[in-house]
mmCIF file of C-alpha atoms in Angstrom:
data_model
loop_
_atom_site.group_PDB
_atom_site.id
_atom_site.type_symbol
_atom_site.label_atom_id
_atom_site.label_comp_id
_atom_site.label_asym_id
_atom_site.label_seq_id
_atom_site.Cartn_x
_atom_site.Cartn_y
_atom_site.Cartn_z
ATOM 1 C CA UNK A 1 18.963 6.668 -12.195
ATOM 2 C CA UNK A 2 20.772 5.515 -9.497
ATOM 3 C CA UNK A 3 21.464 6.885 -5.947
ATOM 4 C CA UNK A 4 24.686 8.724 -6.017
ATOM 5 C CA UNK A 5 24.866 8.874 -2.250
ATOM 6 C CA UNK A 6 23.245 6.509 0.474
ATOM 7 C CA UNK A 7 20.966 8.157 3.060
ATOM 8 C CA UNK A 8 22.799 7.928 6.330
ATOM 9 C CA UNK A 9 19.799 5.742 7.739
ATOM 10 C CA UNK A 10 20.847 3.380 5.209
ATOM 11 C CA UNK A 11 23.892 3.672 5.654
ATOM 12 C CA UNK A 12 23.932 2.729 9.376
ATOM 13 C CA UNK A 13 21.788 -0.229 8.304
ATOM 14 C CA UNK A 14 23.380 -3.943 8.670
ATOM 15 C CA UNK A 15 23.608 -5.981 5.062
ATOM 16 C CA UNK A 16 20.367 -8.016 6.886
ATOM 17 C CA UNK A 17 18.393 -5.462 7.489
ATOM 18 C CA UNK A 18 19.102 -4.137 3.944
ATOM 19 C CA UNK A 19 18.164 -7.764 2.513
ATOM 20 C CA UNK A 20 14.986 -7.741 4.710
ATOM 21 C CA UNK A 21 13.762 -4.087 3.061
ATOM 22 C CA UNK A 22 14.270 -5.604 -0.479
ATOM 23 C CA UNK A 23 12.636 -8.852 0.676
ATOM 24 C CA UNK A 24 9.437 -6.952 2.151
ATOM 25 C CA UNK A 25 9.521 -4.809 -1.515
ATOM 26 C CA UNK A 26 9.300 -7.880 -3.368
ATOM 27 C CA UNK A 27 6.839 -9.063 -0.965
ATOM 28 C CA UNK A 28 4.658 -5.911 -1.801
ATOM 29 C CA UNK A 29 4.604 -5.308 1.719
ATOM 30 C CA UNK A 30 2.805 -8.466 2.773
ATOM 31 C CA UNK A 31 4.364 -9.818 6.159
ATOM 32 C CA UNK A 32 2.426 -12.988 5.703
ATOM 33 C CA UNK A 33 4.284 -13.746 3.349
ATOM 34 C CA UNK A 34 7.288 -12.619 4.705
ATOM 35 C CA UNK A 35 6.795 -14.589 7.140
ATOM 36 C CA UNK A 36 6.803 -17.502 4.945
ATOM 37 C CA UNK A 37 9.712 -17.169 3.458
ATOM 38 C CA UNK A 38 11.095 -16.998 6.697
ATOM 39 C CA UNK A 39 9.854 -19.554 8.142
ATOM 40 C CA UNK A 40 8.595 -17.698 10.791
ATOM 41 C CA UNK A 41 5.144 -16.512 12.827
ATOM 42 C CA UNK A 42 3.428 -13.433 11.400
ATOM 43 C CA UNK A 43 4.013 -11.690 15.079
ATOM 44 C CA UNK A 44 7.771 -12.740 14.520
ATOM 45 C CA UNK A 45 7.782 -10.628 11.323
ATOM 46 C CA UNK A 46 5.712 -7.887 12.454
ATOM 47 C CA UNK A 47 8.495 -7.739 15.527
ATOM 48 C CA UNK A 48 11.589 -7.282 13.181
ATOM 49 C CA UNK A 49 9.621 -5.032 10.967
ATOM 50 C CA UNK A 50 9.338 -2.562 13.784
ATOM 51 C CA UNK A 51 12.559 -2.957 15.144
ATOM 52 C CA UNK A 52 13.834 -1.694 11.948
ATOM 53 C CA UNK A 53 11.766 0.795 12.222
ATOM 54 C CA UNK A 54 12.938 2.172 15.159
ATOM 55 C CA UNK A 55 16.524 1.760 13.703
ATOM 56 C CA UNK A 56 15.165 4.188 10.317
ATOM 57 C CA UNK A 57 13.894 6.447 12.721
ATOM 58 C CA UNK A 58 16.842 6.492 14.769
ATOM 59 C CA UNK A 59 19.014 7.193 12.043
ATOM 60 C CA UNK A 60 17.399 9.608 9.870
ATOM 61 C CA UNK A 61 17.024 12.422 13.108
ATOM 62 C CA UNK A 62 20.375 14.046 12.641
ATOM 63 C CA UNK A 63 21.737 15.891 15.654
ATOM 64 C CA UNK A 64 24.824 17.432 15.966
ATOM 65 C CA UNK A 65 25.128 16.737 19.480
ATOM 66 C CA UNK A 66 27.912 14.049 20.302
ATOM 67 C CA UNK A 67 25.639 12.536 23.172
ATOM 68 C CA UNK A 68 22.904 12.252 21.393
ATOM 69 C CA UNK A 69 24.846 10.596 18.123
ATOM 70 C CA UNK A 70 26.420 8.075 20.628
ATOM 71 C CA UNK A 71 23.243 6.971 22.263
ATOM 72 C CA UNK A 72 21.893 6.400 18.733
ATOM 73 C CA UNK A 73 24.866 4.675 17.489
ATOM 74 C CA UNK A 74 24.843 2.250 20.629
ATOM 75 C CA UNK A 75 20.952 1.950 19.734
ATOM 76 C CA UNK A 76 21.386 0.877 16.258
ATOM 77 C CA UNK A 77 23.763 -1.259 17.053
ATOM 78 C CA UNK A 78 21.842 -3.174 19.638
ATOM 79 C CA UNK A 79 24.145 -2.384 22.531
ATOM 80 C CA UNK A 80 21.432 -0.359 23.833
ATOM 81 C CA UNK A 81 17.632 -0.843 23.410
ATOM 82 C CA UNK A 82 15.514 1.425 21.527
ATOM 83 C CA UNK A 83 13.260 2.480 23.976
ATOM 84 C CA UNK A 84 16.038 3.372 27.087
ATOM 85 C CA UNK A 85 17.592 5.054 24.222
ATOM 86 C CA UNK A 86 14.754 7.361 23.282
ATOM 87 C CA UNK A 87 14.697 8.005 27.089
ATOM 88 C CA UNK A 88 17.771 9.228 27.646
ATOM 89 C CA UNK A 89 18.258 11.347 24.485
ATOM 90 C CA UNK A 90 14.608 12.830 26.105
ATOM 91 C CA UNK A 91 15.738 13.470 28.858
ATOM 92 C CA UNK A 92 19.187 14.746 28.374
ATOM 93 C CA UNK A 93 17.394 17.396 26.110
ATOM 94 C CA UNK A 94 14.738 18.217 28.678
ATOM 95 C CA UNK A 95 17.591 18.820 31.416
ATOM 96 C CA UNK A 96 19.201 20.888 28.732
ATOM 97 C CA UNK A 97 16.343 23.124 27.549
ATOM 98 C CA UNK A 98 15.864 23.539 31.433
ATOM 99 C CA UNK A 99 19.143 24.516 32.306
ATOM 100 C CA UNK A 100 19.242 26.784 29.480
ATOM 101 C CA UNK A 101 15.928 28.595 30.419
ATOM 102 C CA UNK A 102 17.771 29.058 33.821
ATOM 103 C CA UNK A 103 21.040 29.252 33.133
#
């Protein structure tokens, strides 16, 4: 059966990120030798493993506020890093559950 509709995560995923997941499937998971087939250090592997990670995890949190949905666009798209971007949605919520609880 085939997927009817992409996951927005994959969605918001570039066509080498995409080619990388079936890459590491074919791999069975192994990253050393993904990182043969690259032609690249384990470390290097391990490094663009998590980054698309962090680009999953960005994209599969769905929140219907427009600040929060920019900062994760920008994120994805590496016009922002992932970390500053987890700060700033954090905070923005923090300053917004604590103005509510005053407010």
């Amino acid at each position: 059966m085939a997927i009817e509709v992409i996951p927005g995560w994959m969605a918001q995923l570039e066509e080498e990120d995409v080619a990388f997941i079936k890459r590491f499937v074919l791999a069975s998971g192994s990253l050393k030798q993904m990182a043969g087939e690259y032609g690249v250090t384990y470390p290097t592997v391990r490094l663009r493993l998590d980054r698309l990670i962090q680009k999953i995890e960005l994209g599969e949190r769905e929140d219907e506020d427009p600040y929060v949905a920019l900062i994760k666009r920008l994120a994805v798209n590496d016009k922002l890093d992932f970390d500053t971007a987890k700060i700033l949605i954090h905070e923005y919520k923090k300053r917004r559950a604590d103005g509510a609880a005053n407010g």
